[in-house]
Coordinates of C-alpha atoms and ligand atoms in Angstrom, one line a residue:
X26 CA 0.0 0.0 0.0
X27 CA 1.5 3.5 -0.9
X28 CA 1.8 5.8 2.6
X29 CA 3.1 8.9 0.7
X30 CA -0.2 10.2 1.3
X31 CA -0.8 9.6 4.9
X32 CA 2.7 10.5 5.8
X33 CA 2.1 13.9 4.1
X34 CA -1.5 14.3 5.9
X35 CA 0.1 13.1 9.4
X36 CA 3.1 16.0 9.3
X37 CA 0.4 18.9 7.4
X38 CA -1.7 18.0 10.6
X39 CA 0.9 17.6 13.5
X40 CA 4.1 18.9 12.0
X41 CA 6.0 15.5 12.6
X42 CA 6.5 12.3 11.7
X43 CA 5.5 8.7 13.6
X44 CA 6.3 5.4 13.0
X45 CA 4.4 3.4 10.6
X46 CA 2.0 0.1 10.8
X47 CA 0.0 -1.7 8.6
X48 CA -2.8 -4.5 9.2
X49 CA -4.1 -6.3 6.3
X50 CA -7.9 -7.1 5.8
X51 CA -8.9 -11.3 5.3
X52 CA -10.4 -13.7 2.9
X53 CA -11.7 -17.1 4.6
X54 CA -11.8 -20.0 2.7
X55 CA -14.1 -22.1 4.4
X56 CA -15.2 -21.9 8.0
X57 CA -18.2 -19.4 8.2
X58 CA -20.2 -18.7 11.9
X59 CA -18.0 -21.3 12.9
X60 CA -15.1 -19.3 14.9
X61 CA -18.0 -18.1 18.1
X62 CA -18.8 -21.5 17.8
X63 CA -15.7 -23.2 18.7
X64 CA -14.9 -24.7 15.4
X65 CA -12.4 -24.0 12.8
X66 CA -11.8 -21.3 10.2
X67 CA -9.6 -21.1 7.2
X68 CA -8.6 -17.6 6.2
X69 CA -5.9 -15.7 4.9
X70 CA -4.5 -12.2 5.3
X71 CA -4.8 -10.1 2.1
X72 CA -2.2 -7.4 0.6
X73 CA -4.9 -4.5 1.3
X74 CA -5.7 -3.2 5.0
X75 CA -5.0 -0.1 7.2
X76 CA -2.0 2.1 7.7
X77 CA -1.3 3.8 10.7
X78 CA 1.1 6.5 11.4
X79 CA 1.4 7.3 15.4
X80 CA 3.5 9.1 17.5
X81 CA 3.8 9.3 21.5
X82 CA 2.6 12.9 22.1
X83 CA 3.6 13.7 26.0
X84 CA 0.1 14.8 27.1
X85 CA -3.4 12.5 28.0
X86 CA -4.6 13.4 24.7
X87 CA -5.3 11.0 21.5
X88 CA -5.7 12.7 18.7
X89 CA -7.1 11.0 15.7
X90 CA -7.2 11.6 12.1
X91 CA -9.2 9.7 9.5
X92 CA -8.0 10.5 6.5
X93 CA -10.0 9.0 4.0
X94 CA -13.2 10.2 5.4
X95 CA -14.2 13.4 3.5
X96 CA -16.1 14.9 7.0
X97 CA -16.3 14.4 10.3
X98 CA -12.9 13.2 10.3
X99 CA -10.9 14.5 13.5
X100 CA -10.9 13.4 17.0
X101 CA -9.4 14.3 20.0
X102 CA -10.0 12.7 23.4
X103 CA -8.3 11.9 26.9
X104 CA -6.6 8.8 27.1
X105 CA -8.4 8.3 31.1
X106 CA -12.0 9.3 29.2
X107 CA -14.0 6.1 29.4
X108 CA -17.1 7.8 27.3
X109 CA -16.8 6.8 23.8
X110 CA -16.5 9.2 21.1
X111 CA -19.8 9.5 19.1
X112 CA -17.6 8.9 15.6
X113 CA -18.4 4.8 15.3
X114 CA -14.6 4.5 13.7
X115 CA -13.2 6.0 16.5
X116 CA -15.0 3.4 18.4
X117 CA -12.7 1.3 17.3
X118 CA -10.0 2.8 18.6
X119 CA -10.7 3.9 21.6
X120 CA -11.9 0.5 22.4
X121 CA -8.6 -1.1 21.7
X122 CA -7.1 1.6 23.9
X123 CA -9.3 0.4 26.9
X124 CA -9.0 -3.3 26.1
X125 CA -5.3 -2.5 26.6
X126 CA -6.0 -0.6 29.4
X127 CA -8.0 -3.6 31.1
X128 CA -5.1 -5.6 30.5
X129 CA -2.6 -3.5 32.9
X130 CA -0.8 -1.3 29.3
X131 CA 0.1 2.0 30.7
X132 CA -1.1 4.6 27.7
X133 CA 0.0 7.5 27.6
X134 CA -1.7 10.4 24.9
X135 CA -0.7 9.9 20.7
X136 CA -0.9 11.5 17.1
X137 CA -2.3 9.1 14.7
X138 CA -3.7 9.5 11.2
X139 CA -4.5 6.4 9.3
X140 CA -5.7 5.3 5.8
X141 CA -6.7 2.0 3.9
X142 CA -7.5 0.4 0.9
X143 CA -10.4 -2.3 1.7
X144 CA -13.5 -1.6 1.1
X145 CA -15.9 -1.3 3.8
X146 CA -18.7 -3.5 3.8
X147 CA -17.8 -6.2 1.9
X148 CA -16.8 -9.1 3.8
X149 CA -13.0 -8.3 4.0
X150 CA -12.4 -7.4 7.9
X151 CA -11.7 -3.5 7.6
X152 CA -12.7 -3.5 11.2
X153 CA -10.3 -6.0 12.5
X154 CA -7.4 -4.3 10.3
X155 CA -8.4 -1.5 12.2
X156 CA -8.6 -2.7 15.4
X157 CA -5.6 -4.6 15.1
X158 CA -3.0 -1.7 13.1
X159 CA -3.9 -0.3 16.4
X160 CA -3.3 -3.0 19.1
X161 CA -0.1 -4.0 17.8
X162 CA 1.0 0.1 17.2
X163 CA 0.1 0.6 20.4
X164 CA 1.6 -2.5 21.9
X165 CA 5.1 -1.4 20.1
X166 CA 5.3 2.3 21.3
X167 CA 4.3 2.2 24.7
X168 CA 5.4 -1.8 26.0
X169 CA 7.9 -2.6 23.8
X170 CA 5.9 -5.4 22.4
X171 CA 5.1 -7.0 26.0
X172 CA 1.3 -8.2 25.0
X173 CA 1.6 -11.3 23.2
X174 CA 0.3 -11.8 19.8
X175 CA -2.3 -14.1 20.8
X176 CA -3.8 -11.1 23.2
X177 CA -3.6 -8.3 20.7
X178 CA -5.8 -10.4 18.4
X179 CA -8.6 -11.0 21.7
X180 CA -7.8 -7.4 22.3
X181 CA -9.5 -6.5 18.9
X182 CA -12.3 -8.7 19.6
X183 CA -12.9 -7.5 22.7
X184 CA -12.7 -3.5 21.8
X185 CA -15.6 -4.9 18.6
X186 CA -17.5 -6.9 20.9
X187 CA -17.5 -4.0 24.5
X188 CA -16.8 -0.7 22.3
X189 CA -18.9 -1.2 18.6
X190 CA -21.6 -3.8 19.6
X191 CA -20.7 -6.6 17.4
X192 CA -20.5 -10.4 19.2
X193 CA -17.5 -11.1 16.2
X194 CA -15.6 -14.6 16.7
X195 CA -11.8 -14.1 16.6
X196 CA -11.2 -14.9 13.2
X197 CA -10.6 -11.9 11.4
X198 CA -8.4 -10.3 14.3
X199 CA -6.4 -13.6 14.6
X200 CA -6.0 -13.5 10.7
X201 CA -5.1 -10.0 10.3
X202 CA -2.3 -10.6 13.0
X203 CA -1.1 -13.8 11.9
X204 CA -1.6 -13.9 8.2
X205 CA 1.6 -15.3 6.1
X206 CA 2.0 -14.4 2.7
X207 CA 0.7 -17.3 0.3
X208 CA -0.6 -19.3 2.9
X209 CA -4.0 -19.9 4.6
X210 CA -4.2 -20.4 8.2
X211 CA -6.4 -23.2 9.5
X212 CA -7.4 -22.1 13.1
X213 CA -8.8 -24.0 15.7
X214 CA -11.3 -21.1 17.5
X215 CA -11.7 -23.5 20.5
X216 CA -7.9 -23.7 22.0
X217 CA -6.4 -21.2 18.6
X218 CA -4.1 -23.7 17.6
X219 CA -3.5 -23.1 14.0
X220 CA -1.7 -24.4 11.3
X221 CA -0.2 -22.6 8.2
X222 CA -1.0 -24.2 4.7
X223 CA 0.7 -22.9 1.6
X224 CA -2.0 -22.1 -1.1
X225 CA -0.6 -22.0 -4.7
X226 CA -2.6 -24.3 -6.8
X227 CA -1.3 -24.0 -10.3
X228 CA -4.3 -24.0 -11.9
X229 CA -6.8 -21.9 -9.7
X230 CA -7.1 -18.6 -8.9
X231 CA -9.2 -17.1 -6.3
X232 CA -11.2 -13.9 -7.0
X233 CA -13.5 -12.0 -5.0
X234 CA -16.4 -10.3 -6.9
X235 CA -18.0 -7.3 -4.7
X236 CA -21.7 -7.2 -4.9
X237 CA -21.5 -3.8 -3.7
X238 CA -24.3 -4.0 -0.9
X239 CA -22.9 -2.9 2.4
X240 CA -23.4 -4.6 5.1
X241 CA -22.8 -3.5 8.9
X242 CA -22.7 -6.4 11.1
X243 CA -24.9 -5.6 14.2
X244 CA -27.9 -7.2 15.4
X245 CA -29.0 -9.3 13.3
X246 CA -24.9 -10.8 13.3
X247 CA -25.7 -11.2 17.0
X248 CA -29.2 -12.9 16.6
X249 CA -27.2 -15.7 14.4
X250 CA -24.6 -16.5 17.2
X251 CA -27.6 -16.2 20.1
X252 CA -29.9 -19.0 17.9
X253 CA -26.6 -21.0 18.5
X254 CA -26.5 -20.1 22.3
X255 CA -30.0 -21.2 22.7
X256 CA -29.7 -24.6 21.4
X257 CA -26.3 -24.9 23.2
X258 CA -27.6 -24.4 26.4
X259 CA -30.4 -26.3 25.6
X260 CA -28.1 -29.5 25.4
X261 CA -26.2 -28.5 27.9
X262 CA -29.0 -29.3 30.3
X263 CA -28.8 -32.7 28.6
X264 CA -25.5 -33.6 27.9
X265 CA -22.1 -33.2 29.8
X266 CA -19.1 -30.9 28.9
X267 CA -21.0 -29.1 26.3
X268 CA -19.8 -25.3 26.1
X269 CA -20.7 -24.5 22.0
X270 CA -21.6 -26.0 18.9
X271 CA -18.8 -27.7 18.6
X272 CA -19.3 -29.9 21.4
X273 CA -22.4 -31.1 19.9
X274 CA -23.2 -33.7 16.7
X275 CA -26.1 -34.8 15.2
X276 CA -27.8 -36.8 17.2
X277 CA -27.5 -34.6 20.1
X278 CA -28.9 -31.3 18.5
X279 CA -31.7 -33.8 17.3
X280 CA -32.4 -34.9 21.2
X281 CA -33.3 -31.1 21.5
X282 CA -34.9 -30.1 18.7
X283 CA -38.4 -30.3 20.0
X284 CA -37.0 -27.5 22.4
X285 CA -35.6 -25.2 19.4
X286 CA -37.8 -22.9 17.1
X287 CA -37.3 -24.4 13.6
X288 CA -35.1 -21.1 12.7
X289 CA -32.5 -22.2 15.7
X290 CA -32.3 -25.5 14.7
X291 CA -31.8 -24.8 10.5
X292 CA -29.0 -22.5 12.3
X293 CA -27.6 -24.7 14.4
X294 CA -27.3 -27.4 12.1
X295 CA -25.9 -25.4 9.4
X296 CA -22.9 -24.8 12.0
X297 CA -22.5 -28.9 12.8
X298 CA -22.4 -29.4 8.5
X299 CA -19.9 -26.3 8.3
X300 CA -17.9 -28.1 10.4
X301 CA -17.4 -31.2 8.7
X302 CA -16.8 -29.2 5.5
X303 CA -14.0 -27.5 7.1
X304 CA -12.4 -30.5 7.8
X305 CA -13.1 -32.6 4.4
X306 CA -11.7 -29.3 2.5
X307 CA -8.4 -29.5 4.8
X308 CA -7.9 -32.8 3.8
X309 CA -9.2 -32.2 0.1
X310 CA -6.3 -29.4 0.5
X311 CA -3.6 -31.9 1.2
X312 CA -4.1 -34.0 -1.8
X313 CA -4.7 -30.9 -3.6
X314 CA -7.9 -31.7 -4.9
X315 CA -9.5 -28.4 -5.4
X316 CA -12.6 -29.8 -7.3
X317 CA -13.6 -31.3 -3.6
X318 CA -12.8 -27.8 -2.5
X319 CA -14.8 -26.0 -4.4
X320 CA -17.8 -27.9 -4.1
X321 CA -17.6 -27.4 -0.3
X322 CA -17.9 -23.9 -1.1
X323 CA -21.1 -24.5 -2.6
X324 CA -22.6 -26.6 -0.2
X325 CA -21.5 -23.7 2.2
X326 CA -22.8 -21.0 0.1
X327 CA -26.6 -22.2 -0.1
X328 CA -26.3 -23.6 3.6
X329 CA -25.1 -20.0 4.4
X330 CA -28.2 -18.5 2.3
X331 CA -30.8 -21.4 2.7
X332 CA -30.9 -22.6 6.6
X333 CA -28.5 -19.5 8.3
X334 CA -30.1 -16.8 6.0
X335 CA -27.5 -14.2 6.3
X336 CA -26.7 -14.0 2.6
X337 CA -29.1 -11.5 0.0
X338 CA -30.9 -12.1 -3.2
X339 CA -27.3 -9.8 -5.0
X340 CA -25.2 -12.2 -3.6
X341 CA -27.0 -15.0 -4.4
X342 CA -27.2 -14.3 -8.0
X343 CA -23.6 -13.9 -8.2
X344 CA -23.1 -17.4 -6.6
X345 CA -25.7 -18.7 -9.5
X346 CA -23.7 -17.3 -12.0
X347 CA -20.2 -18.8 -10.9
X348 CA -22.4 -22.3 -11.2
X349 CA -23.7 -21.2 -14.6
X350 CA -20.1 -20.6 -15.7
X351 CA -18.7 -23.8 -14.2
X352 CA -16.7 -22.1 -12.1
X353 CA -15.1 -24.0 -9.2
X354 CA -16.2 -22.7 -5.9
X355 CA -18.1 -19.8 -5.2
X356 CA -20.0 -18.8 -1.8
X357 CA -20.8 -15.5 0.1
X358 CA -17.6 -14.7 2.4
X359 CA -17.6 -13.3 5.7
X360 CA -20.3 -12.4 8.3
X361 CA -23.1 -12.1 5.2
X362 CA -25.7 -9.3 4.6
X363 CA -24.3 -8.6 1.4
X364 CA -20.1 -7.7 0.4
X365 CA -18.3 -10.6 -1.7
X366 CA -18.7 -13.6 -3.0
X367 CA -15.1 -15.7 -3.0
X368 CA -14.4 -17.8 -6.2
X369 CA -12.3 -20.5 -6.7
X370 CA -11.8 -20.4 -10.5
X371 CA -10.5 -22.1 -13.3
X372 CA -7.1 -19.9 -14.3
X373 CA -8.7 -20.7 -18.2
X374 CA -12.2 -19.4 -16.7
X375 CA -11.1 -16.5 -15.0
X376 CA -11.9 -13.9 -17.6
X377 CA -14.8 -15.3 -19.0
X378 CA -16.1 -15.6 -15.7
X379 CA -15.4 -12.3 -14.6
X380 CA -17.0 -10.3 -17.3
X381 CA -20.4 -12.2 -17.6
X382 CA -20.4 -11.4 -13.5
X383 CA -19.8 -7.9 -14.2
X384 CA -22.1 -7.5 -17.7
X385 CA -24.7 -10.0 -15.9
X386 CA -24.7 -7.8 -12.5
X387 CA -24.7 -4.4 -13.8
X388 CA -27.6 -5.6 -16.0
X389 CA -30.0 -7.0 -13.5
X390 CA -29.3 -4.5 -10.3
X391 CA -27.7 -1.2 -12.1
X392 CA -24.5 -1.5 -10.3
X393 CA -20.9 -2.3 -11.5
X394 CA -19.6 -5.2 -9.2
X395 CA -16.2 -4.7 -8.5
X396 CA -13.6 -7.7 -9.3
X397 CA -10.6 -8.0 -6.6
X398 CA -8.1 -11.4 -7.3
X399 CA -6.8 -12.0 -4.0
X400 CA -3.4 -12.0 -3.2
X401 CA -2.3 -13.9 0.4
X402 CA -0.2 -11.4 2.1
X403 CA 1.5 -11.0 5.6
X404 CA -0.2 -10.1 9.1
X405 CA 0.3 -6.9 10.5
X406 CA 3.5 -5.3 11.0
X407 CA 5.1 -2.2 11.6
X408 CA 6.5 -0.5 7.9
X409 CA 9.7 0.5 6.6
Ligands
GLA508 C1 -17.5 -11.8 10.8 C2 -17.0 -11.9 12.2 C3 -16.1 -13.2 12.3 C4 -16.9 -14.4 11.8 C5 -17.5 -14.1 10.4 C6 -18.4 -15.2 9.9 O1 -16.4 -11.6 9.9 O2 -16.2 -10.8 12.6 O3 -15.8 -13.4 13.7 O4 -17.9 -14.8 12.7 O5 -18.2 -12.9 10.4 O6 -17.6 -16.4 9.7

């Protein structure tokens, strides 16, 4: 990502310069609703994310500048204020500070301006770059790096789910932070053991295609992951040791479905068959049979759409036309609502694939979808 243009903003505004970070955004694979659940994910940092320029300032004050926001775009607050700002990025931030805060980090006041190039709303974890570009700056600057990697991601996750009122899983944090260039990460959400595997088919390509209907993930995000808590409670009154979804198979969750409205049991079963897709694609991985892979995908896509419901009529469409095409693997990525579809395509397909999705698109709903081919990159760093 090129910084000339938040280093000039960051020295116009506070006539000095700061260190740089960056935090990249995430696809995921496979592994959808799964990571609040206790089951496994499969993502991958990406080469676009957040930029964060910051320097200690020697007072209690944090001074914040959002540089690509055209208004409403500055603010300053004390570093001891525990009323959040009203801005909901800034949210993000100060609840990162706090996290850290909560965790025994002295913070003293900053300069920061900071810039990105993921879109918002579409499924690629702009949030998480956020909130982690942040934990890890802040982490560098005032404890030389004392918080463990591990806590920056929960500190992320914990400033999203205290500070912006989303009940996220730790997936995108723990990507963002971890991500390895040209690999996906296969994490274990339960005890976040995780396991890098290189992703270079020679004959694939993945591609996101950007139905360009924004999503915000708020309550009805929340609603998904309390239909889970409902029917694992409900078992939990029936069976031993069982703390989430993933403590549950099929047989069980049938023992309680006369307890469950039919919507938290379509849910909750979606999450028990997301699981064993997870696995069968890790092992399809290993033999590097990416036909299997793909039609995972599929089966995750209209699972995600059909019996979880958090995917949209724009979405779905371009999931019908990647099976029209013949394309691989296709499927709604990320918390749902709308943003991208992730493709799994032919490297012979690509283009003809891409275009009808674009002509196809544009001609049914009047907008342009944008096309973004995904390239694995590293996990959040500090620049230069
Ligand atoms: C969002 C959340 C993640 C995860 C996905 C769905 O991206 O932040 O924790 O739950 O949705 O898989």
């Amino acid at each position: 990502m090129d910084t000339t243009i938040l280093r000039n903003r960051f020295r116009e505004q506070f006539g000095h310069t700061g260190d740089l970070f960056f935090s990249p955004g995430r696809i995921n694979l496979i592994g959808e609703h799964t990571d609040y659940n206790g089951g496994f994910v499969f993502p991958g940092a990406i080469d676009k994310g957040i930029a964060a320029e910051i320097c200690i300032n020697a007072s209690r004050k944090v001074r914040l500048l959002a540089i690509d926001l055209k208004s409403d775009n500055y603010v300053e607050y004390d570093i001891d204020e525990n009323e959040k700002p009203t801005q909901h990025w800034a949210c993000y931030i100060f609840g990162v500070c706090k996290e850290m805060q909560k965790r025994g980090v002295t913070l003293g006041g900053f300069n920061s301006a900071f810039s990105g190039d993921i879109p918002l709303g579409a499924g690629m974890s702009s949030s998480a770059a956020l909130e982690c570009v942040f934990a890890f700056a802040l982490n560098t600057i005032f404890a030389d790096g004392r918080v463990d990697m591990f806590e920056l991601a929960k500190i992320g996750q914990a400033a999203e789910h205290n500070y912006c009122g989303v009940k996220c899983g730790i997936m995108d944090q723990f990507a963002s932070i971890f991500g390895k260039q040209g690999c996906l990460i296969r994490l274990d959400c339960r005890s976040l053991e995780y396991e890098y595997f290189p992703f270079n088919p020679q004959e694939y390509s993945l591609v996101l295609i950007d139905s360009c209907v924004k999503h915000s993930l708020g309550t009805e995000y929340n609603e998904r992951r309390e239909s889970c808590e409902r029917a694992v409670a409900l078992a939990n009154r029936k069976f031993q040791n069982v703390e989430t979804l993933r403590d549950i198979d099929y047989a069980m969750l049938d023992a309680v479905k006369s307890g469950l409205s039919d919507t938290d049991y379509r849910r909750s079963r979606y999450v028990l068959d997301e699981k064993e897709r997870v696995m069968a694609v890790s092992d399809a991985l290993n033999r590097g049979d990416y036909e299997t892979v793909g039609k995972k995908m599929y089966e995750t896509h209209w699972g995600l759409s059909r019996d979880y419901t958090v995917s949209c009529e724009e979405v779905d469409f371009l999931v019908g036309i990647a099976e029209e095409c013949g394309v691989t693997g296709s499927r709604i990525m990320g918390g749902g609502f709308g943003g991208c579809t992730i493709n799994l395509v032919r490297k012979t397909l690509y283009d003809k694939f891409t275009s009808k999705a674009v002509r196809e698109y544009s001609k049914k709903f009047g907008i342009t979808p944008k096309v973004y081919p995904v390239v694995i990159g590293d996990g959040t760093r500090k620049l230069q």
